[in-house]
Coordinates of C-alpha atoms and ligand atoms in Angstrom, one line a residue:
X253 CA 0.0 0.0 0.0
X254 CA 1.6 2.9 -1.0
X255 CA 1.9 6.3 1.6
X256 CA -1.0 8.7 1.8
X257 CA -0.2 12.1 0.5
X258 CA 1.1 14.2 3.0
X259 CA -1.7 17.5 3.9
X260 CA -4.9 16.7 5.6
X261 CA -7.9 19.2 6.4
X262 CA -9.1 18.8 9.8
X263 CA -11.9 20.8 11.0
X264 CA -10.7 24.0 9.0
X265 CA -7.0 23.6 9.1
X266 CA -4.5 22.1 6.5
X267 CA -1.8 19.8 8.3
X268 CA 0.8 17.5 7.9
X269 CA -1.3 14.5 8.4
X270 CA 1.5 13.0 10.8
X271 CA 0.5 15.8 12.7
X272 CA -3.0 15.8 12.8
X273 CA -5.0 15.0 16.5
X274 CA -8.7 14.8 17.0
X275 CA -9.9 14.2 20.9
X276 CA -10.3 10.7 22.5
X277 CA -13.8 11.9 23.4
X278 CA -14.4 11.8 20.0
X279 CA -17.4 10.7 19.1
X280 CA -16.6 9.0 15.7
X281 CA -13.6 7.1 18.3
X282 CA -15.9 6.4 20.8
X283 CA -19.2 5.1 19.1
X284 CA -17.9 5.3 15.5
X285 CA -20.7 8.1 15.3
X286 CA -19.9 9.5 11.6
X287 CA -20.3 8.9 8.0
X288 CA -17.4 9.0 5.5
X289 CA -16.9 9.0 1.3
X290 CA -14.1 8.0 -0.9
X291 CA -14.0 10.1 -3.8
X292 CA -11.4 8.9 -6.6
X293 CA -9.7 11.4 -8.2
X294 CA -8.0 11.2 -12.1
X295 CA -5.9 13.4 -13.6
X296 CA -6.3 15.9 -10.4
X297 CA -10.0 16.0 -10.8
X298 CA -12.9 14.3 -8.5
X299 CA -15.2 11.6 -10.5
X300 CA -18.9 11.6 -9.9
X301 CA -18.1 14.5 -7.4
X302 CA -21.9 15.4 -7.1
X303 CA -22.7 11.3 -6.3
X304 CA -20.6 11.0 -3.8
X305 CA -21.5 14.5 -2.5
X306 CA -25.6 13.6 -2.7
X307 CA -24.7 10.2 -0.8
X308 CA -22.8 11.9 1.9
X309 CA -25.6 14.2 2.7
X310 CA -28.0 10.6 2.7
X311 CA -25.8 9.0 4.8
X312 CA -25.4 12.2 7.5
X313 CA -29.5 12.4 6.9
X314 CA -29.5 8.8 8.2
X315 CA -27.8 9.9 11.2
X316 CA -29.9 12.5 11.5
X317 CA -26.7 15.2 11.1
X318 CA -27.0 18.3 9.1
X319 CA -24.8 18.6 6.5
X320 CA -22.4 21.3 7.6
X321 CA -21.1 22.6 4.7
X322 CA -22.7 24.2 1.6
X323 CA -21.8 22.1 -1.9
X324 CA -19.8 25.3 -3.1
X325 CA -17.6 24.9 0.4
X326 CA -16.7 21.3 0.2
X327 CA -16.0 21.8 -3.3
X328 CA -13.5 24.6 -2.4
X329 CA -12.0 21.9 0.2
X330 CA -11.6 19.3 -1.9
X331 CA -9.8 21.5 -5.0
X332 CA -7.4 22.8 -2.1
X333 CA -6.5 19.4 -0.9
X334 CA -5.8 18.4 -3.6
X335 CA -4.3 21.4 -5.0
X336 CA -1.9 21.1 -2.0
X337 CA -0.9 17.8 -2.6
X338 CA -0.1 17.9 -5.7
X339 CA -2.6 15.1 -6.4
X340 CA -3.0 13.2 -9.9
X341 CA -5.3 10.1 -9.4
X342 CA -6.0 10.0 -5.5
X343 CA -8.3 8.2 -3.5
X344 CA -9.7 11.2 -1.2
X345 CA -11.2 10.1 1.7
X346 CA -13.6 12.3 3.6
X347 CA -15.1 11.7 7.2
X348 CA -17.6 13.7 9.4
X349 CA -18.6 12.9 13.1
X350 CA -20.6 13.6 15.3
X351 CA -17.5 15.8 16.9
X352 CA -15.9 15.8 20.4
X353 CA -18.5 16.2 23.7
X354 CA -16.6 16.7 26.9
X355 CA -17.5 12.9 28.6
X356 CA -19.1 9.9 27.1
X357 CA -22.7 10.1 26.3
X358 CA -24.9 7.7 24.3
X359 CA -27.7 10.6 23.7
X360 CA -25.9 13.0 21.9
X361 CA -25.8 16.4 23.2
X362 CA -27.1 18.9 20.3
X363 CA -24.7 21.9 19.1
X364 CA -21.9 19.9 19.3
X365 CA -19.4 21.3 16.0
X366 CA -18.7 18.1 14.3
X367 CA -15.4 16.9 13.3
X368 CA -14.4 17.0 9.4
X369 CA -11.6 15.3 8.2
X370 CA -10.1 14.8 5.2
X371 CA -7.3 13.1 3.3
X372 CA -5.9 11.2 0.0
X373 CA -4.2 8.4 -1.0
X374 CA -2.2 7.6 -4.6
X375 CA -4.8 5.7 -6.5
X376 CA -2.5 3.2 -8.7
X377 CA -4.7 1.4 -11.4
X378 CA -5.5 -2.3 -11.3
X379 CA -2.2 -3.5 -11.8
X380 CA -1.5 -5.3 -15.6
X381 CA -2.0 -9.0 -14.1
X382 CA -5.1 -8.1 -12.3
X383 CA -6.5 -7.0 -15.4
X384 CA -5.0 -10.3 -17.0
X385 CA -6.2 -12.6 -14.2
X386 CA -9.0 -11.2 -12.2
X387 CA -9.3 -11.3 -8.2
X388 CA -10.3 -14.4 -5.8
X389 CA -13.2 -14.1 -3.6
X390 CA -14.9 -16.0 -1.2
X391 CA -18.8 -15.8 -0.1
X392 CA -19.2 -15.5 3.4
X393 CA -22.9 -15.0 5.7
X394 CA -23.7 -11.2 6.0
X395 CA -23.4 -10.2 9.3
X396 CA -23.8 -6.6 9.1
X397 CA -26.4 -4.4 10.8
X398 CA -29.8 -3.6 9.3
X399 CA -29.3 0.0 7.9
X400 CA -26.1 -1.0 5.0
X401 CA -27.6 2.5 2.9
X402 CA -25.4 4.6 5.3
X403 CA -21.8 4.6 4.8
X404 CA -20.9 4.4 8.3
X405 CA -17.7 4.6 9.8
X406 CA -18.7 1.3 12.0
X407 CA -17.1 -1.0 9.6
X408 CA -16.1 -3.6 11.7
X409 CA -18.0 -6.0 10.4
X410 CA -16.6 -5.1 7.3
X411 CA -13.0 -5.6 8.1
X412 CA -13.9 -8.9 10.1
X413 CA -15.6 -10.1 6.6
X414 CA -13.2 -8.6 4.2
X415 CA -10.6 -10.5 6.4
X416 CA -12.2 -13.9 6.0
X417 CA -11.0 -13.9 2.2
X418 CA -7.3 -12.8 3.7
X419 CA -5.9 -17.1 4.3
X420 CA -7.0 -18.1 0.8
X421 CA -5.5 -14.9 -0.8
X422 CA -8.5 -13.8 -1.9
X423 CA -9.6 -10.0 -2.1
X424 CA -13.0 -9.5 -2.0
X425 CA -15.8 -11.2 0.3
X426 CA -19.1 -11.6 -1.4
X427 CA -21.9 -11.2 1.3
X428 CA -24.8 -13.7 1.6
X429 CA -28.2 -12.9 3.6
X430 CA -31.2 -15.2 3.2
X431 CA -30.0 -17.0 -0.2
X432 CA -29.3 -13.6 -1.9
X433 CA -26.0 -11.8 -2.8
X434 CA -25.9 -8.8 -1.4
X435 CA -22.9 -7.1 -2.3
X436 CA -18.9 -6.8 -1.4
X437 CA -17.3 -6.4 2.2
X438 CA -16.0 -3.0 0.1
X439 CA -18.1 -3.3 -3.0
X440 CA -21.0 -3.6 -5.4
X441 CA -21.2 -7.0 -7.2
X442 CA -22.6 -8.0 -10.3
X443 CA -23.3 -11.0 -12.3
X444 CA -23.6 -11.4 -15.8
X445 CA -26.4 -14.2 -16.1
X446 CA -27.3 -15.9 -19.5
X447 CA -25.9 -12.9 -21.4
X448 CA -27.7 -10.0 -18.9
X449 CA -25.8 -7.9 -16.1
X450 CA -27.5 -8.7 -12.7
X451 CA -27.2 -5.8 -10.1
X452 CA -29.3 -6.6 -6.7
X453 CA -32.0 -3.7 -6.2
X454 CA -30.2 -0.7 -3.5
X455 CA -31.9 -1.3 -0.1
X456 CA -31.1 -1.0 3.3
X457 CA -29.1 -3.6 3.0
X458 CA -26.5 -2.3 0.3
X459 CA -24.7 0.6 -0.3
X460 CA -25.7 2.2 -3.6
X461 CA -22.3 1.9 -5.0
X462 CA -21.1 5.4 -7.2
X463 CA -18.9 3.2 -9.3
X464 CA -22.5 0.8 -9.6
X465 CA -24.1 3.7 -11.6
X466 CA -21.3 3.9 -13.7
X467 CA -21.0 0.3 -14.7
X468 CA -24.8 0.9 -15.4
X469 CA -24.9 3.4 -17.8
X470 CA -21.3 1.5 -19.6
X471 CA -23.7 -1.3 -19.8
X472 CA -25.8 0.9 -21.6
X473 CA -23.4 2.4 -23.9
X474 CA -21.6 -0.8 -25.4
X475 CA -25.2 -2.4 -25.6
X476 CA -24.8 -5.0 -22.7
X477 CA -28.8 -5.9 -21.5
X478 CA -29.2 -5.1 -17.6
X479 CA -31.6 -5.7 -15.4
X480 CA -31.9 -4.8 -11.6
X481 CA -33.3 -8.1 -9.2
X482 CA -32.2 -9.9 -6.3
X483 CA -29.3 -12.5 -7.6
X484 CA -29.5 -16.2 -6.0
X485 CA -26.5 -17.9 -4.1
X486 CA -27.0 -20.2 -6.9
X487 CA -27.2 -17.7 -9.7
X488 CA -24.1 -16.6 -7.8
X489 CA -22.2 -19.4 -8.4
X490 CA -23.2 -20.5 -11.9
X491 CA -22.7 -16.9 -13.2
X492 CA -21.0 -16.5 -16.6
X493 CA -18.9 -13.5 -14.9
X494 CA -19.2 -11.7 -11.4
X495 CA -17.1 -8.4 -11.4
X496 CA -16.7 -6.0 -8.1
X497 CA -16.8 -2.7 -8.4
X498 CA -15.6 0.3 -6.3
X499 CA -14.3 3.8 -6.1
X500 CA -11.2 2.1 -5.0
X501 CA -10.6 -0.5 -7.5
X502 CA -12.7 0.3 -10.0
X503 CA -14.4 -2.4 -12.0
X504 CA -12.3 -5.9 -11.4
X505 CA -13.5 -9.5 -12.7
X506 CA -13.8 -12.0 -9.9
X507 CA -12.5 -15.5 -11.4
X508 CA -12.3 -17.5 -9.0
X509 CA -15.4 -17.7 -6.3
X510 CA -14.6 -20.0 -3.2
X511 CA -11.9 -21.6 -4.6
X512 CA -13.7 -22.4 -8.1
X513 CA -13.6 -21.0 -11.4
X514 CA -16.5 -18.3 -12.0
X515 CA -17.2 -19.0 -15.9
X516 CA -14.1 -20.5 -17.5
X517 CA -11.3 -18.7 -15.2
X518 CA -10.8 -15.6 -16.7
X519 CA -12.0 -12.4 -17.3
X520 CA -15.1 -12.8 -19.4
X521 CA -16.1 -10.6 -22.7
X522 CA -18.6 -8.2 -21.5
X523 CA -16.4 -7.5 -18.7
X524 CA -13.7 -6.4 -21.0
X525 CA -16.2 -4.3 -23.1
X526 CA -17.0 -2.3 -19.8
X527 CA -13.5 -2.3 -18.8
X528 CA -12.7 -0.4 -22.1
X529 CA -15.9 1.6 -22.4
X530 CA -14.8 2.9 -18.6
X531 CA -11.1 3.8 -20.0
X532 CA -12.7 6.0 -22.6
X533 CA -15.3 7.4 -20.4
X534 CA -13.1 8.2 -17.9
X535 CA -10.7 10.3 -20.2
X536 CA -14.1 12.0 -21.2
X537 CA -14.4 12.8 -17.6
X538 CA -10.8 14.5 -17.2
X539 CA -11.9 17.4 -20.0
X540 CA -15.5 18.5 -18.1
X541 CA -15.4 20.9 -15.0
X542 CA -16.5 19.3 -11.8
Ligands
PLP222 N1 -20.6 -1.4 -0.9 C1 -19.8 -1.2 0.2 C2 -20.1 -2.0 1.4 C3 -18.7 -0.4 0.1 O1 -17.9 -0.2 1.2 C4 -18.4 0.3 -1.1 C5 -17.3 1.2 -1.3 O2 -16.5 1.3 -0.4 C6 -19.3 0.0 -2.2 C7 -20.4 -0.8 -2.1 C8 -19.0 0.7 -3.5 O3 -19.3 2.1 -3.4 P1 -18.6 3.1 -4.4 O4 -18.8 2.6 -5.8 O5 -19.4 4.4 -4.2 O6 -17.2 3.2 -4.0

C-alpha cells in the first residue's frame, strides 16, 4: 500500500497528516458516530463529485446530522486538498462525526461542532495482471447491521468479513443474507447471467455503490442488456462473470469464487467491453469541470 499524500484538512486547518490530533472523546472514536466517502480522483479532478456529494448528505440524513457545509464549500475543500498535494489520481477520503463532547454520552448532546476530516491516498490502477487474471473471492454470511444505505464509519463487520477472504488470498468477500448476494465487504457486485448484467435492487441492505451507476450506464453504452433483481446464491455461483466494483478498485472480474472457477477462469467478454468503455469514459471525464 503505497503512503498517503502528505496535507490533511481537519476541521478547517490544513496539516501535515502526521500531525493531525482529534480528541479521544471523539465521538466517531468512541461510538464510531460519523459517516465517510471516498472520492477517486484522475488526472487531479474528483469523479462523480456530485454522487458522492448527494450520498454523503443521505448518509449524515440517516444519522440524523445536518450537512455542515454548503456544496460550493466542500468543493473549495476538496480543490485545495488536492491542490496542496499535488494530487494526480487519489483516493480522497472524507469523514464527518458527530464531533468531540466533553464525557461519554450515548444521547448525543445537540450543538456539538462536528469533526471533518479529510485526506488522500495515490490511486495506482488495477495492476497489468489483475486485469490479465481477475481477483479471488470467497462468499461469506452477512453479518452486518440492518441500515447498510449509510456509509458508516462502523465497519467492523466489514474488516472482520473482508478478512475472511485474507488465508485463501482472496480479495474480495461476497456477502450472503437469506440465499441472496448482497454485495462486497467494500463493494458492489454483479453478475452477468445468461448474457444480462444482474445488479441486486439498493436497499437498506447495500450501499448504492457510485462506481455501480457507472458500470450501469457502460452497460448501456456498449449495448450489454441489464436488469436490476435480487441475484441467487445459486445464480451466484453458476454466473458466466461476477465483477466488483468500487471507487477504490474500479471495476475488477472476480475468477475465482470460493476456490472455483466463476465461468471459464478468466475475465469474461462483456467484462472487457465495460473495462474499455470505462477507459474511454473516464478520459471523457478528465476534460469536463466538476
Ligand atoms: N458497498 C460497500 C459496502 C462499500 O464499502 C463500497 C465502497 O467502499 C461500495 C459498495 C461501492 O461504493 P462506491 O462505488 O461508491 O465506492
Amino acid at each position: 500500500m503505497a503512503e498517503p499524500l502528505p496535507i490533511c484538512y481537519l476541521n478547517g486547518a490544513w496539516l501535515p497528516l502526521r500531525e493531525a490530533r482529534i480528541s479521544p472523546l471523539d465521538r466517531g472514536f468512541l461510538f464510531a458516530d460519523g459517516v465517510y466517502e471516498v472520492i477517486p480522483v484522475y488526472d487531479g479532478r474528483p469523479f462523480r463529485f456530485a454522487a458522492h456529494f448527494d450520498r454523503l448528505t443521505r448518509s449524515l440524513d440517516g444519522i440524523r446530522m445536518r450537512d455542515p457545509h454548503e456544496r460550493a464549500d466542500w468543493h473549495a475543500i476538496v480543490a485545495e486538498l488536492l491542490q496542496r498535494n499535488d494530487a494526480t489520481n487519489a483516493a480522497l477520503y472524507l469523514q464527518v462525526t458527530r464531533g468531540a463532547e466533553y464525557g461519554r454520552n450515548h444521547a448525543p448532546f445537540p450543538d456539538v461542532p462536528p469533526t471533518i476530516f479529510a485526506f488522500c491516498s495515490p490511486l495506482p490502477d488495477p495492476s497489468a495482471a489483475t486485469l490479465e487474471r481477475g481477483i479471488a473471492a470467497v462468499t461469506a454470511i452477512d453479518t452486518r447491521w440492518s441500515r447498510c444505505d449509510i456509509k458508516s464509519v462502523a465497519l467492523l463487520a466489514n474488516v472482520l468479513l473482508r478478512d475472511d477472504a485474507t488465508p485463501s488470498g482472496a480479495q474480495e468477500t461476497i456477502l450472503l443474507r437469506d440465499g441472496l448476494m448482497m454485495e462486497g465487504s467494500s463493494s458492489t457486485v454483479h453478475a452477468v447471467i445468461d448474457g444480462v448484467l444482474v445488479t441486486p435492487p439498493n436497499s437498506e441492505r447495500i450501499l448504492p455503490g457510485t462506481t455501480r451507476s457507472v458500470v450501469e450506464e457502460l452497460a448501456d453504452r456498449v449495448d450489454l442488456p441489464r436488469v436490476t433483481r435480487p441475484v441467487t446464491e445459486a445464480e451466484l455461483r453458476n454466473a458466466a462473470e461476477v465483477w466488483v466494483a468500487s471507487s477504490g478498485r474500479p471495476i475488477l472480474p472476480v475468477t475465482q469464487l470460493d476456490g472455483r472457477a466463476v465461468g471459464d477462469g478468466k475475465p469474461g467478454p462483456a467484462w472487457r467491453k465495460i473495462w474499455q468503455a470505462f477507459l474511454v469514459y473516464r478520459n471523457e471525464c478528465a476534460k469536463l469541470p466538476w
